[in-house]
mmCIF file of C-alpha atoms in Angstrom:
data_model
loop_
_atom_site.group_PDB
_atom_site.id
_atom_site.type_symbol
_atom_site.label_atom_id
_atom_site.label_comp_id
_atom_site.label_asym_id
_atom_site.label_seq_id
_atom_site.Cartn_x
_atom_site.Cartn_y
_atom_site.Cartn_z
ATOM 1 C CA MET U 1 96.630 78.026 24.307
ATOM 2 C CA THR U 2 95.644 81.839 23.775
ATOM 3 C CA ALA U 3 98.085 84.866 24.362
ATOM 4 C CA LYS U 4 97.838 87.040 27.748
ATOM 5 C CA ARG U 5 95.559 90.226 26.417
ATOM 6 C CA LYS U 6 97.669 93.338 27.427
ATOM 7 C CA LYS U 7 96.066 95.832 29.553
ATOM 8 C CA ARG U 8 94.592 99.118 27.511
ATOM 9 C CA PRO U 9 96.594 102.375 29.050
ATOM 10 C CA ALA U 10 94.288 104.343 30.731
ATOM 11 C CA ARG U 11 93.050 107.557 29.523
ATOM 12 C CA GLN U 12 94.492 110.074 30.671
ATOM 13 C CA LEU U 13 92.272 113.863 31.168
ATOM 14 C CA ASN U 14 92.933 117.026 33.048
ATOM 15 C CA LEU U 15 89.924 118.865 34.931
ATOM 16 C CA ALA U 16 89.705 122.428 34.875
ATOM 17 C CA LEU U 17 86.903 123.332 37.714
ATOM 18 C CA GLN U 18 84.921 126.332 37.806
ATOM 19 C CA GLY U 19 83.748 128.085 41.173
ATOM 20 C CA GLY U 20 80.056 129.148 41.716
ATOM 21 C CA GLY U 21 79.252 128.753 45.568
ATOM 22 C CA ALA U 22 76.699 125.656 45.785
ATOM 23 C CA HIS U 23 76.185 125.221 42.205
ATOM 24 C CA GLY U 24 79.714 123.275 42.670
ATOM 25 C CA ALA U 25 77.626 120.527 43.762
ATOM 26 C CA PHE U 26 76.924 120.018 39.959
ATOM 27 C CA THR U 27 80.783 119.989 39.573
ATOM 28 C CA TRP U 28 80.694 117.239 42.589
ATOM 29 C CA GLY U 29 78.273 115.293 40.581
ATOM 30 C CA VAL U 30 80.466 115.265 37.446
ATOM 31 C CA LEU U 31 83.062 114.235 39.490
ATOM 32 C CA ASP U 32 81.078 111.485 41.241
ATOM 33 C CA ARG U 33 80.411 109.957 38.029
ATOM 34 C CA LEU U 34 83.626 110.196 36.229
ATOM 35 C CA LEU U 35 85.318 108.439 38.899
ATOM 36 C CA GLU U 36 83.238 105.214 38.306
ATOM 37 C CA GLU U 37 85.193 105.374 35.093
ATOM 38 C CA GLU U 38 88.012 102.574 35.823
ATOM 39 C CA ASP U 39 90.202 103.475 32.574
ATOM 40 C CA ILE U 40 90.393 107.161 32.733
ATOM 41 C CA ASP U 41 92.840 108.796 35.083
ATOM 42 C CA ILE U 42 92.454 112.163 36.171
ATOM 43 C CA HIS U 43 96.165 113.849 35.760
ATOM 44 C CA GLY U 44 95.794 117.447 36.891
ATOM 45 C CA ILE U 45 93.301 119.601 38.320
ATOM 46 C CA SER U 46 92.916 123.568 38.167
ATOM 47 C CA GLY U 47 90.047 124.808 40.261
ATOM 48 C CA THR U 48 88.946 127.828 41.718
ATOM 49 C CA SER U 49 86.505 128.589 44.565
ATOM 50 C CA ALA U 50 84.114 125.544 45.026
ATOM 51 C CA GLY U 51 86.243 124.165 41.868
ATOM 52 C CA ALA U 52 89.363 124.176 43.897
ATOM 53 C CA MET U 53 87.775 122.631 47.203
ATOM 54 C CA ASN U 54 86.085 120.009 44.954
ATOM 55 C CA GLY U 55 89.457 119.142 43.671
ATOM 56 C CA ALA U 56 91.266 119.173 46.719
ATOM 57 C CA VAL U 57 88.960 116.832 48.319
ATOM 58 C CA LEU U 58 88.704 114.341 45.724
ATOM 59 C CA ILE U 59 92.867 114.212 45.632
ATOM 60 C CA ASP U 60 92.602 113.660 49.204
ATOM 61 C CA GLY U 61 90.197 110.971 49.354
ATOM 62 C CA PHE U 62 91.775 109.154 46.110
ATOM 63 C CA ILE U 63 95.086 109.248 48.389
ATOM 64 C CA GLU U 64 92.888 108.071 51.615
ATOM 65 C CA GLY U 65 91.512 105.178 50.104
ATOM 66 C CA GLY U 66 91.279 105.378 46.224
ATOM 67 C CA ARG U 67 88.264 105.893 43.782
ATOM 68 C CA ALA U 68 85.617 104.663 46.509
ATOM 69 C CA ARG U 69 86.994 106.726 49.358
ATOM 70 C CA ALA U 70 87.230 109.837 46.732
ATOM 71 C CA LYS U 71 83.798 109.301 46.354
ATOM 72 C CA GLU U 72 82.575 109.400 49.857
ATOM 73 C CA GLN U 73 84.808 112.259 50.689
ATOM 74 C CA LEU U 74 83.128 114.529 48.390
ATOM 75 C CA ALA U 75 79.498 113.251 49.505
ATOM 76 C CA ASP U 76 80.696 113.909 53.190
ATOM 77 C CA PHE U 77 82.321 117.533 52.275
ATOM 78 C CA TRP U 78 78.640 118.465 50.406
ATOM 79 C CA PHE U 79 76.544 117.274 53.229
ATOM 80 C CA GLU U 80 78.603 119.310 55.738
ATOM 81 C CA ILE U 81 78.144 122.312 53.472
ATOM 82 C CA SER U 82 74.532 121.934 53.481
ATOM 83 C CA GLN U 83 74.378 121.745 57.381
ATOM 84 C CA LEU U 84 76.719 124.814 57.161
ATOM 85 C CA GLY U 85 74.387 126.648 55.425
ATOM 86 C CA ALA U 86 70.894 125.253 56.918
ATOM 87 C CA ALA U 87 70.142 128.819 58.241
ATOM 88 C CA PHE U 88 70.036 130.065 54.678
ATOM 89 C CA SER U 89 68.055 127.184 53.421
ATOM 90 C CA ALA U 90 64.921 127.601 51.416
ATOM 91 C CA ALA U 91 63.590 123.904 52.354
ATOM 92 C CA SER U 92 60.752 125.800 54.651
ATOM 93 C CA ALA U 93 59.223 126.713 50.921
ATOM 94 C CA GLN U 94 59.505 123.150 49.107
ATOM 95 C CA PRO U 95 55.391 123.218 48.999
ATOM 96 C CA PHE U 96 55.797 126.582 47.066
ATOM 97 C CA LYS U 97 58.700 125.930 44.855
ATOM 98 C CA GLN U 98 56.523 124.853 41.562
ATOM 99 C CA PHE U 99 55.166 128.944 42.106
ATOM 100 C CA LEU U 100 59.052 130.312 42.586
ATOM 101 C CA PRO U 101 60.681 131.633 39.151
ATOM 102 C CA HIS U 102 63.819 129.669 39.383
ATOM 103 C CA GLY U 103 62.782 127.419 42.122
ATOM 104 C CA PHE U 104 65.623 127.631 44.325
ATOM 105 C CA GLY U 105 66.903 131.276 44.275
ATOM 106 C CA LEU U 106 66.833 132.816 48.000
ATOM 107 C CA ASP U 107 65.821 136.607 46.917
ATOM 108 C CA TRP U 108 62.460 135.794 47.742
ATOM 109 C CA LEU U 109 63.108 135.030 51.457
ATOM 110 C CA ALA U 110 62.060 137.981 53.497
ATOM 111 C CA GLY U 111 65.609 138.289 55.172
ATOM 112 C CA PHE U 112 67.636 137.663 52.495
ATOM 113 C CA ASN U 113 67.896 141.183 50.740
ATOM 114 C CA PRO U 114 68.423 143.156 53.649
ATOM 115 C CA VAL U 115 70.984 140.753 54.468
ATOM 116 C CA ASP U 116 72.608 141.196 50.789
ATOM 117 C CA LEU U 117 72.103 145.199 51.252
ATOM 118 C CA LEU U 118 73.973 145.270 54.306
ATOM 119 C CA SER U 119 77.165 143.339 53.005
ATOM 120 C CA ARG U 120 76.863 145.926 50.417
ATOM 121 C CA THR U 121 76.978 148.987 52.616
ATOM 122 C CA PHE U 122 79.285 147.557 55.506
ATOM 123 C CA SER U 123 82.530 146.065 54.644
ATOM 124 C CA PRO U 124 83.275 142.186 55.936
ATOM 125 C CA TYR U 125 85.971 144.283 58.494
ATOM 126 C CA ASP U 126 83.017 146.060 59.964
ATOM 127 C CA LEU U 127 80.139 143.092 59.950
ATOM 128 C CA ASN U 128 82.559 140.403 60.794
ATOM 129 C CA PRO U 129 85.777 141.997 63.119
ATOM 130 C CA LEU U 130 86.669 138.402 64.278
ATOM 131 C CA ASN U 131 87.018 137.408 60.676
ATOM 132 C CA LEU U 132 85.379 133.986 61.497
ATOM 133 C CA ASN U 133 84.939 131.855 58.548
ATOM 134 C CA PRO U 134 82.256 128.632 59.469
ATOM 135 C CA LEU U 135 83.676 126.949 55.975
ATOM 136 C CA ARG U 136 87.298 126.810 57.841
ATOM 137 C CA ASP U 137 85.939 124.161 59.916
ATOM 138 C CA VAL U 138 84.143 122.231 57.401
ATOM 139 C CA LEU U 139 87.581 122.080 55.537
ATOM 140 C CA GLU U 140 89.621 121.293 58.613
ATOM 141 C CA ARG U 141 87.064 118.383 59.510
ATOM 142 C CA VAL U 142 87.125 116.606 55.889
ATOM 143 C CA LEU U 143 90.462 117.562 54.629
ATOM 144 C CA HIS U 144 94.124 116.058 55.607
ATOM 145 C CA VAL U 145 95.853 118.771 53.931
ATOM 146 C CA GLU U 146 99.168 116.769 53.758
ATOM 147 C CA ASN U 147 97.805 114.437 51.483
ATOM 148 C CA LEU U 148 97.656 117.718 49.030
ATOM 149 C CA HIS U 149 101.208 117.946 49.244
ATOM 150 C CA ALA U 150 101.906 114.676 47.372
ATOM 151 C CA PRO U 151 103.096 114.670 43.858
ATOM 152 C CA ALA U 152 99.304 115.538 42.890
ATOM 153 C CA ARG U 153 98.895 117.995 39.843
ATOM 154 C CA LEU U 154 96.482 120.436 41.425
ATOM 155 C CA PHE U 155 96.185 123.952 40.957
ATOM 156 C CA VAL U 156 94.647 126.483 42.804
ATOM 157 C CA THR U 157 93.621 130.193 41.728
ATOM 158 C CA ALA U 158 93.361 133.269 43.853
ATOM 159 C CA THR U 159 93.590 137.194 42.993
ATOM 160 C CA ASN U 160 96.301 138.958 44.529
ATOM 161 C CA VAL U 161 94.463 142.225 45.892
ATOM 162 C CA GLU U 162 97.472 144.661 45.547
ATOM 163 C CA THR U 163 98.334 143.442 42.189
ATOM 164 C CA GLY U 164 94.992 142.531 40.657
ATOM 165 C CA GLN U 165 96.954 139.616 39.155
ATOM 166 C CA PRO U 166 96.171 135.502 39.593
ATOM 167 C CA ARG U 167 98.491 133.499 42.042
ATOM 168 C CA VAL U 168 98.157 129.824 40.909
ATOM 169 C CA PHE U 169 99.067 127.620 44.444
ATOM 170 C CA LYS U 170 100.675 124.652 43.542
ATOM 171 C CA CYS U 171 100.377 121.221 45.181
ATOM 172 C CA HIS U 172 102.838 121.648 47.723
ATOM 173 C CA GLU U 173 101.938 125.242 48.448
ATOM 174 C CA ILE U 174 98.284 124.409 49.107
ATOM 175 C CA THR U 175 96.742 124.862 52.926
ATOM 176 C CA ILE U 176 93.476 125.853 54.351
ATOM 177 C CA ASP U 177 94.214 129.646 53.750
ATOM 178 C CA VAL U 178 94.960 129.188 50.189
ATOM 179 C CA LEU U 179 91.514 127.116 49.347
ATOM 180 C CA LEU U 180 89.684 130.001 51.752
ATOM 181 C CA ALA U 181 91.676 132.619 49.734
ATOM 182 C CA SER U 182 90.122 131.200 46.400
ATOM 183 C CA ALA U 183 86.682 131.267 47.477
ATOM 184 C CA CYS U 184 87.172 134.723 49.221
ATOM 185 C CA LEU U 185 84.344 136.874 48.313
ATOM 186 C CA PRO U 186 85.088 140.394 49.213
ATOM 187 C CA PHE U 187 81.666 141.507 50.176
ATOM 188 C CA VAL U 188 81.595 138.580 52.558
ATOM 189 C CA PHE U 189 84.841 137.594 53.912
ATOM 190 C CA GLN U 190 87.906 139.584 54.968
ATOM 191 C CA ALA U 191 90.912 138.923 52.652
ATOM 192 C CA VAL U 192 92.904 136.124 53.067
ATOM 193 C CA GLU U 193 96.568 136.780 54.052
ATOM 194 C CA ILE U 194 98.892 134.706 52.884
ATOM 195 C CA ASP U 195 102.789 135.301 53.350
ATOM 196 C CA GLY U 196 101.490 138.929 54.208
ATOM 197 C CA VAL U 197 99.820 139.389 50.780
ATOM 198 C CA PRO U 198 96.208 139.764 50.628
ATOM 199 C CA TYR U 199 93.750 137.481 48.153
ATOM 200 C CA TRP U 200 90.388 137.487 47.180
ATOM 201 C CA ASP U 201 88.259 134.783 44.924
ATOM 202 C CA GLY U 202 90.157 133.527 42.193
ATOM 203 C CA GLY U 203 87.213 133.952 40.122
ATOM 204 C CA TYR U 204 88.110 137.496 38.950
ATOM 205 C CA VAL U 205 91.364 136.584 37.421
ATOM 206 C CA GLY U 206 90.865 132.766 36.207
ATOM 207 C CA ASN U 207 87.676 130.753 36.732
ATOM 208 C CA PRO U 208 89.575 128.296 36.509
ATOM 209 C CA ALA U 209 92.966 128.963 35.040
ATOM 210 C CA ILE U 210 93.559 126.747 32.091
ATOM 211 C CA TRP U 211 97.269 127.586 31.494
ATOM 212 C CA PRO U 212 98.591 125.623 34.358
ATOM 213 C CA LEU U 213 97.298 122.177 33.045
ATOM 214 C CA ILE U 214 98.949 123.059 29.427
ATOM 215 C CA TYR U 215 102.507 124.097 30.976
ATOM 216 C CA HIS U 216 102.651 121.951 34.041
ATOM 217 C CA THR U 217 101.287 118.636 32.979
ATOM 218 C CA GLU U 218 101.864 116.013 30.275
ATOM 219 C CA CYS U 219 98.613 115.718 29.528
ATOM 220 C CA ASN U 220 96.676 117.210 26.287
ATOM 221 C CA ASP U 221 92.972 116.399 27.022
ATOM 222 C CA ASN U 222 91.218 119.420 29.048
ATOM 223 C CA LEU U 223 87.769 118.656 30.520
ATOM 224 C CA LEU U 224 86.314 122.055 31.608
ATOM 225 C CA VAL U 225 83.248 121.444 34.340
ATOM 226 C CA GLN U 226 81.350 125.331 33.516
ATOM 227 C CA ILE U 227 78.672 126.382 36.047
ATOM 228 C CA ASN U 228 78.932 129.981 35.163
ATOM 229 C CA PRO U 229 76.695 131.138 32.187
ATOM 230 C CA ILE U 230 78.274 133.099 29.585
ATOM 231 C CA MET U 231 75.180 133.916 27.835
ATOM 232 C CA ARG U 232 72.002 135.616 29.789
ATOM 233 C CA LYS U 233 69.384 136.776 27.314
ATOM 234 C CA GLY U 234 67.582 140.381 28.249
ATOM 235 C CA THR U 235 68.697 143.129 30.148
ATOM 236 C CA PRO U 236 68.713 143.071 33.801
ATOM 237 C CA LYS U 237 66.389 146.238 35.130
ATOM 238 C CA SER U 238 66.813 145.888 38.868
ATOM 239 C CA SER U 239 70.046 146.913 40.472
ATOM 240 C CA VAL U 240 70.529 143.351 42.217
ATOM 241 C CA ASP U 241 70.253 141.822 38.618
ATOM 242 C CA ILE U 242 72.610 144.425 37.111
ATOM 243 C CA ILE U 243 75.521 143.673 39.934
ATOM 244 C CA ASN U 244 75.100 139.739 39.285
ATOM 245 C CA ARG U 245 75.341 139.942 35.822
ATOM 246 C CA LEU U 246 78.338 142.151 36.093
ATOM 247 C CA ASN U 247 79.565 139.369 38.401
ATOM 248 C CA GLU U 248 78.852 136.765 35.795
ATOM 249 C CA ILE U 249 80.650 138.961 33.092
ATOM 250 C CA SER U 250 83.878 139.672 35.284
ATOM 251 C CA PHE U 251 83.942 135.826 36.484
ATOM 252 C CA ASN U 252 83.953 134.727 32.822
ATOM 253 C CA SER U 253 86.168 137.276 31.318
ATOM 254 C CA SER U 254 89.548 135.453 32.085
ATOM 255 C CA LEU U 255 88.496 132.189 31.117
ATOM 256 C CA ILE U 256 87.224 133.530 27.579
ATOM 257 C CA ALA U 257 90.496 135.437 26.855
ATOM 258 C CA GLU U 258 92.083 132.029 27.653
ATOM 259 C CA MET U 259 89.910 129.941 25.284
ATOM 260 C CA ARG U 260 90.496 132.531 22.327
ATOM 261 C CA ALA U 261 94.180 132.241 23.330
ATOM 262 C CA ILE U 262 93.969 128.384 22.872
ATOM 263 C CA ASN U 263 91.679 128.648 19.728
ATOM 264 C CA PHE U 264 94.440 131.266 18.029
ATOM 265 C CA VAL U 265 97.272 128.912 18.462
ATOM 266 C CA ARG U 266 95.431 125.820 17.630
ATOM 267 C CA LYS U 267 94.309 127.205 14.322
ATOM 268 C CA LEU U 268 98.097 128.011 13.884
ATOM 269 C CA ILE U 269 99.078 124.663 14.413
ATOM 270 C CA HIS U 270 96.307 123.305 12.123
ATOM 271 C CA SER U 271 97.456 125.932 9.298
ATOM 272 C CA GLY U 272 101.038 124.722 9.453
ATOM 273 C CA LYS U 273 102.352 128.075 10.598
ATOM 274 C CA LEU U 274 103.383 126.872 14.017
ATOM 275 C CA SER U 275 105.185 123.507 14.854
ATOM 276 C CA GLY U 276 102.637 121.013 16.494
ATOM 277 C CA LYS U 277 105.907 119.536 18.057
ATOM 278 C CA GLU U 278 106.965 122.855 19.918
ATOM 279 C CA TYR U 279 103.207 124.036 20.883
ATOM 280 C CA GLN U 280 100.891 121.812 22.379
ATOM 281 C CA ASP U 281 97.574 121.140 19.961
ATOM 282 C CA VAL U 282 95.308 121.018 22.862
ATOM 283 C CA HIS U 283 92.395 119.025 22.922
ATOM 284 C CA MET U 284 89.271 120.852 25.139
ATOM 285 C CA HIS U 285 86.368 119.442 26.120
ATOM 286 C CA MET U 286 83.353 120.640 28.321
ATOM 287 C CA VAL U 287 80.330 119.538 30.800
ATOM 288 C CA SER U 288 78.122 122.307 31.662
ATOM 289 C CA PRO U 289 74.375 121.939 33.212
ATOM 290 C CA PRO U 290 71.344 121.379 31.193
ATOM 291 C CA ASP U 291 69.422 123.938 29.771
ATOM 292 C CA ASN U 292 66.645 123.868 32.593
ATOM 293 C CA LEU U 293 69.355 124.860 35.199
ATOM 294 C CA ARG U 294 71.182 127.892 32.933
ATOM 295 C CA GLY U 295 68.366 130.174 34.432
ATOM 296 C CA MET U 296 68.913 129.796 37.895
ATOM 297 C CA ASP U 297 69.744 133.527 39.767
ATOM 298 C CA ALA U 298 72.800 134.274 41.450
ATOM 299 C CA SER U 299 71.084 134.187 44.707
ATOM 300 C CA SER U 300 70.617 130.300 44.520
ATOM 301 C CA LYS U 301 74.603 130.147 44.688
ATOM 302 C CA MET U 302 74.077 130.868 48.503
ATOM 303 C CA ASN U 303 71.113 128.057 48.867
ATOM 304 C CA ALA U 304 72.774 125.077 50.707
ATOM 305 C CA ASP U 305 69.381 122.904 51.076
ATOM 306 C CA TRP U 306 70.330 119.713 50.667
ATOM 307 C CA MET U 307 67.616 118.677 48.704
ATOM 308 C CA PHE U 308 68.679 121.882 46.089
ATOM 309 C CA ILE U 309 72.633 120.358 46.474
ATOM 310 C CA GLN U 310 71.365 116.718 45.785
ATOM 311 C CA MET U 311 69.130 117.958 42.500
ATOM 312 C CA LEU U 312 72.519 119.527 41.324
ATOM 313 C CA ARG U 313 74.809 116.719 42.188
ATOM 314 C CA ASP U 314 72.255 114.243 39.790
ATOM 315 C CA ALA U 315 72.364 116.918 36.819
ATOM 316 C CA GLY U 316 75.883 116.865 37.272
ATOM 317 C CA ARG U 317 75.980 112.800 36.896
ATOM 318 C CA GLU U 318 73.644 112.697 34.160
ATOM 319 C CA GLN U 319 75.797 115.371 31.895
ATOM 320 C CA MET U 320 78.576 113.833 32.647
ATOM 321 C CA GLU U 321 77.384 110.224 31.618
ATOM 322 C CA ALA U 322 75.952 111.893 28.433
ATOM 323 C CA TRP U 323 79.490 113.029 27.973
ATOM 324 C CA LEU U 324 80.933 109.910 28.128
ATOM 325 C CA ARG U 325 78.652 107.896 26.268
ATOM 326 C CA ASN U 326 79.205 110.454 23.131
ATOM 327 C CA HIS U 327 83.044 111.534 23.562
ATOM 328 C CA LYS U 328 84.651 109.094 25.862
ATOM 329 C CA SER U 329 86.680 107.724 22.993
ATOM 330 C CA ASP U 330 87.960 111.221 21.792
ATOM 331 C CA ILE U 331 90.235 111.407 24.821
ATOM 332 C CA GLY U 332 93.456 111.571 23.642
ATOM 333 C CA ARG U 333 92.360 112.072 19.788
ATOM 334 C CA ALA U 334 90.170 115.086 19.060
ATOM 335 C CA SER U 335 88.497 117.968 20.788
ATOM 336 C CA THR U 336 84.942 117.681 21.661
ATOM 337 C CA LEU U 337 84.176 121.712 22.428
ATOM 338 C CA ASP U 338 83.814 124.129 19.621
ATOM 339 C CA LEU U 339 85.777 127.191 21.004
ATOM 340 C CA GLU U 340 84.480 129.372 18.113
ATOM 341 C CA GLU U 341 80.871 128.554 18.782
ATOM 342 C CA HIS U 342 80.629 128.802 22.822
ATOM 343 C CA PHE U 343 83.321 131.117 23.461
ATOM 344 C CA LEU U 344 83.795 133.689 20.896
ATOM 345 C CA MET U 345 79.643 133.673 20.028
ATOM 346 C CA LYS U 346 79.977 132.363 16.566
ATOM 347 C CA PRO U 347 77.389 130.557 14.605
ATOM 348 C CA ALA U 348 77.454 126.598 15.108
ATOM 349 C CA LYS U 349 79.337 125.003 11.981
ATOM 350 C CA ALA U 350 76.752 122.823 9.921
ATOM 351 C CA LYS U 351 77.273 119.232 10.642
#
């Protein structure tokens, strides 16, 4: 008679999910693949904009019906997004995609640049005085907000317009308005008021915020799903490209600062100058889009074409599959992200 084998405890993993409009469908693919790993528990989620919505939908689905329902609900959410953005879809140009510089950008569409110029000339208070936001309808159809108030470790970042500081909303504080605030681009939507305070997109001050995962969870392993490129070679020459690159830089600045701080503390711990008992030796991991998708222009973040969203989802699944194959055994043991190489731009260490 053989002894009954003890069940191995599940690996714990926090998720840090960036915002990036339609590019958040890449994160959907990452989550879709990760949910298939029965021996990995998602411990906490910090998200901004599309990342916050992905996290909220995942948690809600999980509470409603476990991993399978979470996968279904993420798929429902992104299909709803594709239907919402059908008017701006590039689907009509599918036969010509091979001739386009980045395939899924929208700036070549006849109506895109005039609309973009209009939004930079007139505020959303002029163009949308009724403050209509169709994304609210999608969230209200897909989400059961009360599920987010359960003891789930969900953190959503928005920018306080008056102070310029980040506000991190915790699970019991999260509402549809909080999710919309986290995704509120100031040239597109009116600021979202919560308890009398106006908020804009959280990406300006935390895309996403890492510190809530460090201070408010018991898990040391944090997986960053990065969809905004830090490095983009070449000098932008057109006004649109300059604005887009400035937005990328500002949306990455807070993340880079946090990664520098984490790297500094880890160095002090490893050198014995700080106690590992008093300070966390955080393990950082990262999944990011493949090289062929990193060059997409900013206008593709507005492209809700279902074919494009499915392509991003598939890329996310493939990148997560590769990460699991190479690094799953490192969860709980060591970092797999070289912070100096990716965020301090130092040369990669020789292997």
